[in-house]
Coordinates of C-alpha atoms and ligand atoms in Angstrom, one line a residue:
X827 CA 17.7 -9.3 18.4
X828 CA 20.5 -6.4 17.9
X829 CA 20.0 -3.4 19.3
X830 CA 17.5 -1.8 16.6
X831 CA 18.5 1.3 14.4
X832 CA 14.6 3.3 15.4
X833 CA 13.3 4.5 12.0
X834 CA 10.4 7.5 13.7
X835 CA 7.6 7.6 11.5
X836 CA 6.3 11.4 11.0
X837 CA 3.7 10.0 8.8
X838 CA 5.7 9.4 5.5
X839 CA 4.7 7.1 3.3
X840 CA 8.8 5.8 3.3
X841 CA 9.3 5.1 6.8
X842 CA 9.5 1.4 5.7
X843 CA 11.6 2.4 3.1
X844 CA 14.1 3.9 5.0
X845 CA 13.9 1.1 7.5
X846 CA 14.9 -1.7 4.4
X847 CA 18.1 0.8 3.5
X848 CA 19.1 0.5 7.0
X849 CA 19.2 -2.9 6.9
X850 CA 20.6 -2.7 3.6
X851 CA 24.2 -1.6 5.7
X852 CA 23.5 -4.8 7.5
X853 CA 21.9 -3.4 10.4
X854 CA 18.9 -4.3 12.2
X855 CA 15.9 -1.4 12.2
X856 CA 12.5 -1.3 13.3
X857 CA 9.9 1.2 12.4
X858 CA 8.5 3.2 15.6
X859 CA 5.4 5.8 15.5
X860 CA 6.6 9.3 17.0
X861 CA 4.3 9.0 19.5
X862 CA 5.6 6.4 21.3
X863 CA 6.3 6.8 24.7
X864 CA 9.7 7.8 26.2
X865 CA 10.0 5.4 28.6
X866 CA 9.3 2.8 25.5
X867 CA 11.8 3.8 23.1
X868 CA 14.6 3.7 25.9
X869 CA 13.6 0.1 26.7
X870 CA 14.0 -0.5 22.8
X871 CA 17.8 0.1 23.5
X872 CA 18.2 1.6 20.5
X873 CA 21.5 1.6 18.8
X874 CA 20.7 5.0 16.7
X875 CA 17.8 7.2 15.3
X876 CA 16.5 7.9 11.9
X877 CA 13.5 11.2 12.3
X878 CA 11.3 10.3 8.8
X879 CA 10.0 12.7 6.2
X880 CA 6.4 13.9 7.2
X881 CA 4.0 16.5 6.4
X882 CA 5.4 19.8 4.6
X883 CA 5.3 21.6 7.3
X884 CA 6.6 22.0 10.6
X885 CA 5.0 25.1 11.3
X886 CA 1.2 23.2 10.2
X887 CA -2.1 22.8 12.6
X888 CA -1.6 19.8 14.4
X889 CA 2.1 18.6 12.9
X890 CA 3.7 15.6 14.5
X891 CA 5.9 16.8 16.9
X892 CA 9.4 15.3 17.6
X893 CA 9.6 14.3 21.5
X894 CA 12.8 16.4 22.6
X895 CA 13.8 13.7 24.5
X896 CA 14.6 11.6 21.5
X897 CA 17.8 13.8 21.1
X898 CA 19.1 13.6 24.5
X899 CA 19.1 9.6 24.7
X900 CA 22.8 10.0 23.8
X901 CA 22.4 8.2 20.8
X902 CA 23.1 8.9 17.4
X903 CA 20.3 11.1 15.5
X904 CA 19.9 11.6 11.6
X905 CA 17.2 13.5 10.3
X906 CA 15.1 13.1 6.9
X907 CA 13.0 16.1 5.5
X908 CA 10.5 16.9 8.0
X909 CA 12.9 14.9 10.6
X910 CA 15.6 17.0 9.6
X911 CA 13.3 20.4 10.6
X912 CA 12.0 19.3 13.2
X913 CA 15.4 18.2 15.1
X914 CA 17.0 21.8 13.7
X915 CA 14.3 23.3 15.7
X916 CA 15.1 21.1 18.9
X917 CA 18.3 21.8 18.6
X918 CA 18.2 25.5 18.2
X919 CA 18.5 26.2 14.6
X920 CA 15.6 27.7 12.3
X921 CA 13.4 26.6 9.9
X922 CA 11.8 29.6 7.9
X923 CA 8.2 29.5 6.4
X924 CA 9.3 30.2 3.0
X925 CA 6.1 29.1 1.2
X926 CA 7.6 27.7 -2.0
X927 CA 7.5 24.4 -2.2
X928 CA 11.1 22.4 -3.9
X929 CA 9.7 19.2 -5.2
X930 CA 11.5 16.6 -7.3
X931 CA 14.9 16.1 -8.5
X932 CA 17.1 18.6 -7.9
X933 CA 20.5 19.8 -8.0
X934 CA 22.8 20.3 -4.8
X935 CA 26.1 21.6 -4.4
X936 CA 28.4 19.9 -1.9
X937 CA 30.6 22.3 0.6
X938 CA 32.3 20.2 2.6
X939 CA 31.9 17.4 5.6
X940 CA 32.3 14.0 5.9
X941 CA 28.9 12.6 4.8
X942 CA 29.3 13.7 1.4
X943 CA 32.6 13.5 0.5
X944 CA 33.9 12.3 -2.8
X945 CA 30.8 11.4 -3.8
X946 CA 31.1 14.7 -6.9
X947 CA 30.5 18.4 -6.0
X948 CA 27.1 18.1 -7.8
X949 CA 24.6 15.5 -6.8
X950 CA 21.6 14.9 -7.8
X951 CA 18.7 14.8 -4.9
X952 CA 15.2 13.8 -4.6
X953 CA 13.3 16.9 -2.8
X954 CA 9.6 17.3 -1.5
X955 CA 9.5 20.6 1.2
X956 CA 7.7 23.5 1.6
X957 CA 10.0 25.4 4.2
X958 CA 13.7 25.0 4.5
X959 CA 15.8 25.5 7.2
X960 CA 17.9 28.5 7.0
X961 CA 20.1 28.5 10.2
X962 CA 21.9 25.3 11.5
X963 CA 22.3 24.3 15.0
X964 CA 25.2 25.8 16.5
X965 CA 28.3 23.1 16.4
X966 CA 26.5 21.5 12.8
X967 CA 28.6 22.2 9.6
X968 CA 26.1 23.0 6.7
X969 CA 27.4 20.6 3.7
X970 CA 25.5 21.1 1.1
X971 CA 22.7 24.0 -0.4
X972 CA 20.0 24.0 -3.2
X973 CA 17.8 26.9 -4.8
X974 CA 15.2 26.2 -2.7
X975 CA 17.2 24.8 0.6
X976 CA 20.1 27.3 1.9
X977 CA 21.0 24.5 4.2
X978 CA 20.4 21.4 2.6
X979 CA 22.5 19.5 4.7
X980 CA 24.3 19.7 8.0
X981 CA 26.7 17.5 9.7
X982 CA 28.1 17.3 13.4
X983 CA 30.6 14.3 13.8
X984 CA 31.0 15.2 17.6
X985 CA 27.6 15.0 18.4
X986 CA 26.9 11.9 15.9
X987 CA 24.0 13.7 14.8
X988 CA 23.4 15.1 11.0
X989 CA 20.8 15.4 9.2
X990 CA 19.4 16.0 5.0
X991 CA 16.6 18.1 3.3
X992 CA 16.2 15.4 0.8
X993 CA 15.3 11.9 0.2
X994 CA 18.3 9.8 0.9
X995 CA 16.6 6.6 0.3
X996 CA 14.5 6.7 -2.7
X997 CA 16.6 6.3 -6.0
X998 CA 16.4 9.4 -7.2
X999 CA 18.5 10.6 -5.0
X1000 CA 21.7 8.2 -6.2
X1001 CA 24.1 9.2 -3.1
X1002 CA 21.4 8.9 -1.2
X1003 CA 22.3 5.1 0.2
X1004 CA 26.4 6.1 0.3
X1005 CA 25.5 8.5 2.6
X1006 CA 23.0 6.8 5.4
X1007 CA 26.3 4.2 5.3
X1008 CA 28.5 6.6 6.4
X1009 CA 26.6 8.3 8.7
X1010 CA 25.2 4.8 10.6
X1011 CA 28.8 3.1 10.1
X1012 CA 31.5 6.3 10.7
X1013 CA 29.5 8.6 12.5
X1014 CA 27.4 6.4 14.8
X1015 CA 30.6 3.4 14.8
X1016 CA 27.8 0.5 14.5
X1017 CA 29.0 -3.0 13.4
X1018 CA 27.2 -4.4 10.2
X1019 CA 26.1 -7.8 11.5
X1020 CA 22.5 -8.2 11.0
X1021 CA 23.6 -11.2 7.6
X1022 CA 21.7 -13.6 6.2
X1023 CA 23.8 -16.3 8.2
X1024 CA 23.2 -14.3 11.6
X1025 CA 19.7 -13.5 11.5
X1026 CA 18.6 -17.4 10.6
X1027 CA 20.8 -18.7 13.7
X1028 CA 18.8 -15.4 15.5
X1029 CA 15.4 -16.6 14.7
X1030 CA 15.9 -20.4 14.9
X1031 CA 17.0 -19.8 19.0
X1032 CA 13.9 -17.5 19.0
X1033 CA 11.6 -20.5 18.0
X1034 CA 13.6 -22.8 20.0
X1035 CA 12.7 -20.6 23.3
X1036 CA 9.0 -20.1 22.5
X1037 CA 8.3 -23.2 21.4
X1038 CA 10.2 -25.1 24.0
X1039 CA 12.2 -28.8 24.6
X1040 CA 9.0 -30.5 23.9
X1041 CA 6.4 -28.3 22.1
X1042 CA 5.1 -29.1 18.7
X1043 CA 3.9 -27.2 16.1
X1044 CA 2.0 -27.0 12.5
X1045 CA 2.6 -25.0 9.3
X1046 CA 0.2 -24.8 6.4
X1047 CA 2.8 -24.6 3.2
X1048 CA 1.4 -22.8 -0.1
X1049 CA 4.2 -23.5 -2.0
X1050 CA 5.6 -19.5 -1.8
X1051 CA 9.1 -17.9 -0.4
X1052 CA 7.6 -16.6 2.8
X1053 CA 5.3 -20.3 4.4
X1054 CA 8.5 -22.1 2.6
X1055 CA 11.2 -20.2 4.6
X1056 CA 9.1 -20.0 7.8
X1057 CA 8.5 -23.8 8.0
X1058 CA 12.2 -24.2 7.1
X1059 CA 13.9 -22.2 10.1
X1060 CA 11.4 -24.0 12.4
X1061 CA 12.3 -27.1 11.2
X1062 CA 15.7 -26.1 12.3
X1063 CA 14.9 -25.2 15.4
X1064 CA 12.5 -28.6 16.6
X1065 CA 13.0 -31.0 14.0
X1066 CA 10.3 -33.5 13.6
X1067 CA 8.0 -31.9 16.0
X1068 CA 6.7 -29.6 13.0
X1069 CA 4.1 -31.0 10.7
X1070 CA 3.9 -29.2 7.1
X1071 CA 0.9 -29.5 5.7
X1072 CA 0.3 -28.9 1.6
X1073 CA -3.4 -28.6 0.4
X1074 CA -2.7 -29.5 -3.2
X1075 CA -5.9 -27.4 -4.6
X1076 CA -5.8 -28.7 -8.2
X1077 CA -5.0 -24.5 -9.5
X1078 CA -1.4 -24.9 -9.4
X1079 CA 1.3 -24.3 -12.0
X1080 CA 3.0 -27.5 -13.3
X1081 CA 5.4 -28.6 -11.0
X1082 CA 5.1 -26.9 -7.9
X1083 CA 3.4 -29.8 -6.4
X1084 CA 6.6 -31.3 -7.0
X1085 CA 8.5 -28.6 -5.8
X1086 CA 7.0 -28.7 -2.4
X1087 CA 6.8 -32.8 -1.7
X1088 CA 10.2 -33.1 -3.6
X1089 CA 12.5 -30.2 -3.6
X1090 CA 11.3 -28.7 0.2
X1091 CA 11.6 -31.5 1.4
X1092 CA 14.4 -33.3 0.4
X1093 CA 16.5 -29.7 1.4
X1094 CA 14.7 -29.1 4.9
X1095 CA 13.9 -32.8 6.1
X1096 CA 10.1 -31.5 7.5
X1097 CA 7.7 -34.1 7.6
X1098 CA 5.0 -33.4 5.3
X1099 CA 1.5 -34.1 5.0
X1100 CA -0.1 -33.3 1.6
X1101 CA -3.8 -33.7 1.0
X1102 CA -4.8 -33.8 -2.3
X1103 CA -8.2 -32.3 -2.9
X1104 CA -8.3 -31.5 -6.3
X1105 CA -11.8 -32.6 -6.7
X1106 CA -13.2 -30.5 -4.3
X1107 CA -12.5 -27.3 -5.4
X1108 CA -13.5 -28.1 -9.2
X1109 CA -16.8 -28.9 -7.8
X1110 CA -17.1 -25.9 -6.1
X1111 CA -16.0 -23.9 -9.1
X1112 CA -18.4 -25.5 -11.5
X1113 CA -20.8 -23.2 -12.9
X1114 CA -18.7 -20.0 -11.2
X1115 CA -18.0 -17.2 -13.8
X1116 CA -17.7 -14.1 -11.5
X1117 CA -13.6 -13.6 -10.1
X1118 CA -15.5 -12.9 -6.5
X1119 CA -17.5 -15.7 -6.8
X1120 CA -14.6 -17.6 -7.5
X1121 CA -12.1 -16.0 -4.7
X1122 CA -14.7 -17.0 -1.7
X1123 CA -15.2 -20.4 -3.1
X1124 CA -11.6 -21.2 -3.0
X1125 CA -11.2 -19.6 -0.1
X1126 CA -13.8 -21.2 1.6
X1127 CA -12.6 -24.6 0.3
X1128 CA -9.4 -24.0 1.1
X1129 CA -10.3 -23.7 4.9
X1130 CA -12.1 -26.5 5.1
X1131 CA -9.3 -28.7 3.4
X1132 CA -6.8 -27.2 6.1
X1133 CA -8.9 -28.1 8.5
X1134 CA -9.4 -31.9 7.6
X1135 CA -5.7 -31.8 7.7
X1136 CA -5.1 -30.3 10.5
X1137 CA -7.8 -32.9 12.5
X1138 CA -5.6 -35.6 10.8
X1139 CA -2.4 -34.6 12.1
X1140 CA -3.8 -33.7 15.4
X1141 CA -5.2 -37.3 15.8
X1142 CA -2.0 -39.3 14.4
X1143 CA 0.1 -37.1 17.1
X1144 CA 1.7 -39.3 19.7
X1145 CA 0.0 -40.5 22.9
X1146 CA -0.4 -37.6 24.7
X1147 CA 1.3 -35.1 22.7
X1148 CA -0.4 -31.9 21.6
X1149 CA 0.2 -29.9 19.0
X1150 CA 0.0 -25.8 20.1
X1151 CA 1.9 -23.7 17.8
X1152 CA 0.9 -22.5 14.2
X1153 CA 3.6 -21.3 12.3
X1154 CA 2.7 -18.6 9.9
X1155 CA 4.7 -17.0 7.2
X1156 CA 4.3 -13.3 8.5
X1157 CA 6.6 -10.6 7.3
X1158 CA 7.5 -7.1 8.6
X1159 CA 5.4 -4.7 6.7
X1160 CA 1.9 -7.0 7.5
X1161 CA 3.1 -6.3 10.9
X1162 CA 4.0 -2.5 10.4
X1163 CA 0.6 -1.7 8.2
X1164 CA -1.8 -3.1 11.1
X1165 CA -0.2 -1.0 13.8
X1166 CA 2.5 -2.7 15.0
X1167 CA 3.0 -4.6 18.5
X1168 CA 5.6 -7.2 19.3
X1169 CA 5.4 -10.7 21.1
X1170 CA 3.1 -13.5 19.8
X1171 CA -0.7 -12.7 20.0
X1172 CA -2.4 -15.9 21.4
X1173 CA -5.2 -15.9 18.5
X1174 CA -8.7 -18.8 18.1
X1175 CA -6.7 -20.5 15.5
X1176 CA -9.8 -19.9 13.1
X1177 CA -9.2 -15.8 13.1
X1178 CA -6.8 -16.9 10.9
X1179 CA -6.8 -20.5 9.6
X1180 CA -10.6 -20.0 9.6
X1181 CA -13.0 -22.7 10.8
X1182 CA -11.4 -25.0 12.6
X1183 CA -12.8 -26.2 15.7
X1184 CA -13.5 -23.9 18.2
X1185 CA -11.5 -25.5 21.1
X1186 CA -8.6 -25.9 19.3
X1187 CA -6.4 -22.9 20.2
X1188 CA -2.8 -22.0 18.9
X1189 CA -0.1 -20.1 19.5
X1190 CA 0.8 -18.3 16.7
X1191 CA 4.7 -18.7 15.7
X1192 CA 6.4 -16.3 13.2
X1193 CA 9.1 -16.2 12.8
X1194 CA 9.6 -14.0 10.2
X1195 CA 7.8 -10.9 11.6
X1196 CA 10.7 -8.9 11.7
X1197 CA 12.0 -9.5 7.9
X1198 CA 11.6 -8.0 4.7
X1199 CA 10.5 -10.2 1.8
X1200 CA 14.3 -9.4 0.0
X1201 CA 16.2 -10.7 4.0
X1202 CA 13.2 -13.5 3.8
X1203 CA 14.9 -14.7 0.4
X1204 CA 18.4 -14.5 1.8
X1205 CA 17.7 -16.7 4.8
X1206 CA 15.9 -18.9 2.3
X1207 CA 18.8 -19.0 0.7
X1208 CA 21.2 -19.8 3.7
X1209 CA 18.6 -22.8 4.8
X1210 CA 19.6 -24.2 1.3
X1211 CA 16.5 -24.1 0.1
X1212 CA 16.4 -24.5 -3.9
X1213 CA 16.4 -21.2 -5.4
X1214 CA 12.9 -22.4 -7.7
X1215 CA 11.6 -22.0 -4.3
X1216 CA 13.4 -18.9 -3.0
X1217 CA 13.0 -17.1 -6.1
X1218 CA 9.3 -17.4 -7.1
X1219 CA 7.3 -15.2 -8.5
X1220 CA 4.4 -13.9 -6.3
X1221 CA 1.4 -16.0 -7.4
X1222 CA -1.8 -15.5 -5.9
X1223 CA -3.6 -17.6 -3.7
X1224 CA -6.3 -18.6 -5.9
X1225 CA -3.8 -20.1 -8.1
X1226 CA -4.9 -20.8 -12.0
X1227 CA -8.1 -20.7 -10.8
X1228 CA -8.7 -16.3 -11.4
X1229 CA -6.4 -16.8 -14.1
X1230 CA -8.9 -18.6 -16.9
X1231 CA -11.3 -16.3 -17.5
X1232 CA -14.5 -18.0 -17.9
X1233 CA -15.4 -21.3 -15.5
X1234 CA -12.4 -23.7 -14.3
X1235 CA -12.2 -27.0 -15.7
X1236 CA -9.6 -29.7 -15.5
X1237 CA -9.5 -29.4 -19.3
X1238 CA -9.0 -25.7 -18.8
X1239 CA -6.5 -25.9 -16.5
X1240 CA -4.4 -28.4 -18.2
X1241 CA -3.8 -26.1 -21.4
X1242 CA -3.3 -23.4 -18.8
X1243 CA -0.6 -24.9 -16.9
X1244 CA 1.0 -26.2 -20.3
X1245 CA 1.4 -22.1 -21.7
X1246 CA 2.3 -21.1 -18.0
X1247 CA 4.9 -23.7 -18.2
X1248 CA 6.5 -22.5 -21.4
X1249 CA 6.0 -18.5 -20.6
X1250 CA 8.5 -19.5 -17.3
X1251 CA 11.0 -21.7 -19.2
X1252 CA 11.4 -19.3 -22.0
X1253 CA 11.5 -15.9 -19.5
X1254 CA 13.7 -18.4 -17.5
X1255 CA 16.1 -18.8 -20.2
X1256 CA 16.4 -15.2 -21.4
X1257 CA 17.6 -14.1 -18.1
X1258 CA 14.3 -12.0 -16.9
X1259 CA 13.0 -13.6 -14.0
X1260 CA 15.0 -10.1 -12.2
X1261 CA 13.6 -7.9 -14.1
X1262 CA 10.0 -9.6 -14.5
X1263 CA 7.9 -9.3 -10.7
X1264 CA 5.5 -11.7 -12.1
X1265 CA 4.1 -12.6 -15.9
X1266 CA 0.7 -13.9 -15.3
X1267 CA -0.6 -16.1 -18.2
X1268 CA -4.3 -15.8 -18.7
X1269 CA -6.7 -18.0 -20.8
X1270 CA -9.5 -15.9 -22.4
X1271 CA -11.6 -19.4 -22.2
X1272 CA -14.8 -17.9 -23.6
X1273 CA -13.4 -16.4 -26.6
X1274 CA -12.5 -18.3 -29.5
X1275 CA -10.7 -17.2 -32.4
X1276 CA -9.9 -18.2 -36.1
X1277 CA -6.8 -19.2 -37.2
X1278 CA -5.2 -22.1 -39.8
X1279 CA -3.0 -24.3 -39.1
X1280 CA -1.4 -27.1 -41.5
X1281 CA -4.2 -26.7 -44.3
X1282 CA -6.8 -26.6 -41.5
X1283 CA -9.1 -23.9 -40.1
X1284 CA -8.6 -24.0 -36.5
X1285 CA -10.6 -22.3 -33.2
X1286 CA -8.8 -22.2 -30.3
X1287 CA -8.6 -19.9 -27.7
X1288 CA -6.2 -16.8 -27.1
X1289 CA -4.1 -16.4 -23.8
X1290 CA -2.9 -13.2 -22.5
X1291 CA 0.6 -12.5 -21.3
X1292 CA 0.9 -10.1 -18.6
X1293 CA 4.3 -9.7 -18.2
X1294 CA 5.0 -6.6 -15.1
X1295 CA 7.2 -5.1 -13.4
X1296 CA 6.9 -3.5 -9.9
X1297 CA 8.6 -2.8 -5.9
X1298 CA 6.0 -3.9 -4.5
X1299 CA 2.1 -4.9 -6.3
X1300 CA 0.7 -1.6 -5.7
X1301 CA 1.7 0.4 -8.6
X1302 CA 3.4 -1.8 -11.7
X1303 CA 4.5 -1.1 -15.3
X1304 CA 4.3 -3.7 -18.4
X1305 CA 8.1 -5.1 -19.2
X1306 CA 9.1 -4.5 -22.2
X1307 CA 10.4 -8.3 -23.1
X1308 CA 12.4 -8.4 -25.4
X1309 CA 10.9 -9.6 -29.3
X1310 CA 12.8 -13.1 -29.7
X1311 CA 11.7 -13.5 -26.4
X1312 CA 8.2 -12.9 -27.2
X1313 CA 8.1 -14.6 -30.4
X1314 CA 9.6 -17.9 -29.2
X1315 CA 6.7 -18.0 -26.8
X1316 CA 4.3 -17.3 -28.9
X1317 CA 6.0 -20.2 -32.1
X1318 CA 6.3 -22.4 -29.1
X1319 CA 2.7 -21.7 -27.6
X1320 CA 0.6 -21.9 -30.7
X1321 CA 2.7 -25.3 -31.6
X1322 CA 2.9 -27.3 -28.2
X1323 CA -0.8 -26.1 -26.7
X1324 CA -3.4 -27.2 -29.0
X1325 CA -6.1 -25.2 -27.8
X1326 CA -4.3 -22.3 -28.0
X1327 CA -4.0 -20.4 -31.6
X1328 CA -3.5 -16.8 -30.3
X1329 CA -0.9 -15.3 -28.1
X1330 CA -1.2 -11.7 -27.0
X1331 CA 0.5 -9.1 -24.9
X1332 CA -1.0 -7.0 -22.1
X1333 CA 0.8 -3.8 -22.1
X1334 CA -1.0 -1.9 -19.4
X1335 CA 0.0 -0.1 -16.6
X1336 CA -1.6 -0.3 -13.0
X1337 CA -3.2 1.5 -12.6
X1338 CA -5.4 1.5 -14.8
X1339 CA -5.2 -2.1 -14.8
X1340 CA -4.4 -4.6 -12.0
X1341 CA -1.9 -7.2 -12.5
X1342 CA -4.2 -10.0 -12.6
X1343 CA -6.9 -10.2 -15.0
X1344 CA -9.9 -11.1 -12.3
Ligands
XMP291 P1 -3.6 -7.1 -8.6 O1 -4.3 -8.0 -9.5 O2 -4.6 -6.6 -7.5 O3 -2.6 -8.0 -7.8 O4 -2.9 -6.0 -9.2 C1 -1.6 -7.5 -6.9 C2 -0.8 -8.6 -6.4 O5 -1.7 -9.5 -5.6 C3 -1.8 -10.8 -6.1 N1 -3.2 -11.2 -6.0 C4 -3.6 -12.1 -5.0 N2 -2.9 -12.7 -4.1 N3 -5.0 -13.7 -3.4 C5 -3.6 -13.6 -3.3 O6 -3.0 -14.2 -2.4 C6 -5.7 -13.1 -4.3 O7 -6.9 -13.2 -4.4 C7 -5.0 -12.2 -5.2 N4 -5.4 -11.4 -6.2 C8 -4.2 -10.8 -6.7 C9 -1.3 -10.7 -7.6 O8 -0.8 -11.9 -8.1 C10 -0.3 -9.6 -7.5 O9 1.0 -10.1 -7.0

């Protein structure tokens, strides 16, 4: 890997955000807690620094404090909010207790300096601080003030170290991006090469060394980006000595069984072994109302399938051969939220695959531990795999299966798939499937309604459209689709499914709601 831009987390909830602008300049950046040691960070090698927001106040009980060390690695230093305090007060400046808090979008006015030039004498800036500092380091040039911030930003090109009261990588603040560029490309002098292109050759020699000349290795595929792109660069990297295995569950969306035994694999070459267990899981579901209920029977199913599979392909492997690695779809921010750590944990396969037998032990291989879902896409994309693949909409694991609300039946999930289908093609077509995250389609398949069709009287079934948009599935907001859009889905709905005579729209927020309806 590059030499990593450090993004040190003072506790703000946009550490990781910061750490995706960075490599939005195309360079690489990992996400470090302040405490880490010293000695730690220097074996990091890191290329430069970003010091993240973090509590109001510097001056608070118990504050995360910024290890003065950090500014005398020689390496170049940019500070963020509470980063941008705390390295004024390392350096010498001062940070006064003001006790008015700035918060929101603000104006600032632009003196001078390289970080901000051009970029208009007014900007408009995201702010969330209680104290300010009022005196810069001696040698930094203060470039910009606001009402609340007498120095709202400094600069020192010498000493490749800068710094900004606000929020340079939320959009609010519009210049915020522009300037993080110029500070990690002019002032620190770093080469943009963390691309698509690099990164996939990266991690393909990664896999190649762990995995070794004559190792072999297993991926479960769910038919998503991130299982899709990770069995795809190791592929790459050993060939036929990956297995992919597809447990077709019976709750997916029309043709993405396809997608996986057709499209993934005529793109990647993986050998694949689907199991097709349909059967299984609608006898587990039968009778099971409650979306809990329904989750842990899936799940549960879903384990035991896997591991039927897994026995199979352990048993056809060559004489001799054994299979040791598990290749999972990891990305960075599972890897950030539970605390971090590098190298490959040597995990009982059934921590995470769940049940399989106890002396079977893998090595865990993921390769894409250190990506963002967006860089995940790209090296998708790169691998040439098709872009129905790359592109997809988050679906959840249960499939169709918490999206009929009522019990699961084959007859259920057939008109299901059908109004799924057409909800895609026609978003598809209008040129949403950017602005839509996801647009679950739900079949209310205990309530009827009335409706006439032709001279008859008619009681189908109404499904919901949940069309939303969000960054990230925490918070989301209903898209407003446009109404053609809407009523061609509907006309074609209430004409091609016959069980469906109602089509409504879900404009909710979440909260309150959540995306999906179980
Ligand atoms: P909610 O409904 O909680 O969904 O707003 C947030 C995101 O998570 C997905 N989701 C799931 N994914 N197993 C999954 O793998 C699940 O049981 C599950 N439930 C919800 C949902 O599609 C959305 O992207």
């Amino acid at each position: 890997m590059p030499r990593p831009v450090l993004v040190v987390d003072f506790g703000a909830q946009y550490a990781q955000l910061i750490a995706r602008r960075v490599r939005e300049v195309n360079l690489y950046s990992e996400v470090i807690p302040h405490t880490m040691d010293i000695a730690e960070v220097r074996a990091k090698n890191p290329a430069a620094l970003v010091l993240s927001g973090g509590p109001s106040s510097v001056y608070a009980d118990g504050a995360p404090a910024l290890h003065e060390e950090l500014l005398q690695l020689g390496v170049p230093v940019f500070g963020i909010c509470y980063g941008f305090q705390a390295m004024t007060q390392a350096l010498g400046g001062t940070v006064a207790q003001t006790g008015q808090r700035e918060y929101g979008r603000t104006s600032m006015d632009v003196r001078g300096g390289h970080l901000h030039e051009g970029l208009g004498d007014v900007h408009q800036v995201w702010m969330s601080h209680g104290d300010a500092v009022s005196g810069a380091p001696e040698g930094f040039e203060v470039t910009a003030t606001t009402p609340g911030a007498p120095v709202a930003a400094f600069e020192c090109e010498g000493k490749k170290m800068a710094g900004v009261q606000y929020h340079p990588e939320v959009l609010h603040s519009p210049h915020g991006q522009a300037v993080l560029r110029r500070f990690l490309l002019d002032f620190a002098g770093l080469e943009p090469t963390w691309t698509p292109g690099n990164i996939a050759e990266q991690l393909i020699e990664q896999v190649r060394e762990q995995v070794g000349p004559e190792g072999r290795a297993i991926c479960g595929l769910s038919g998503g980006v991130d299982s899709a792109v990770a069995a795809a660069l190791v592929q790459r990297a050993i060939g036929d000595r990956l297995t992919c295995v597809f447990v077709d569950h019976g709750l997916l969306r029309a043709g993405e069984r396809e997608q996986v035994e057709q499209d993934f694999v005529s793109a990647t070459g993986a050998n694949l072994v689907t199991v097709h267990e349909h059967e299984a899981f609608l006898s587990k579901l039968a009778g099971v109302m409650d979306p809990e209920a329904k989750r842990k029977a899936i799940g549960a199913e879903f384990i035991r399938s896997f591991e039927r599979a897994v026995a199979g392909v352990l048993e056809s492997a060559p004489e001799g051969a054994t299979v040791d690695y598990l290749v999972q779809g990891t990305l960075y921010p599972d890897v950030v939220e539970s605390g971090g750590g590098s190298g490959t944990a040597n995990i009982k396969s059934h921590h995470n695959v769940g049940g399989l037998p106890d002396d079977v032990e893998f090595k865990l291989v993921e390769p894409l531990r250190l990506l963002f879902k967006d860089e995940v896409r790209a090296v998708g994309r790169e691998l040439g795999l098709p872009k129905e693949i790359v592109g997809r909409q988050p679906f959840p694991g249960p499939g169709l299966g918490i999206r009929i609300i009522g019990e699961v039946t084959e007859e259920r999930l057939q008109t299901l798939r059908a109004a799924d289908a057409i909800v895609r093609e026609e978003l598809t077509a209008a040129g949403l499937d950017d602005t839509i995250w996801q647009c679950p389609v739900v079949l209310l398949a205990d309530v009827r309604s009335v409706g006439v069709q032709g001279d008859g009287r008619t009681y189908g079934h109404p499904v919901v459209l949940r069309p939303v948009s969000s960054e990230d599935a925490m918070t989301a907001d209903w898209t407003r689709v446009p109404y053609d859009v809407l009523e061609r889905i509907s006309t074609r709905i209430t004409n091609e499914v016959q069980e469906v005579n109602r089509v409504v729209l879900d404009v909710t927020s979440k909260p309150p709601g959540t995306i999906e309806w179980e």
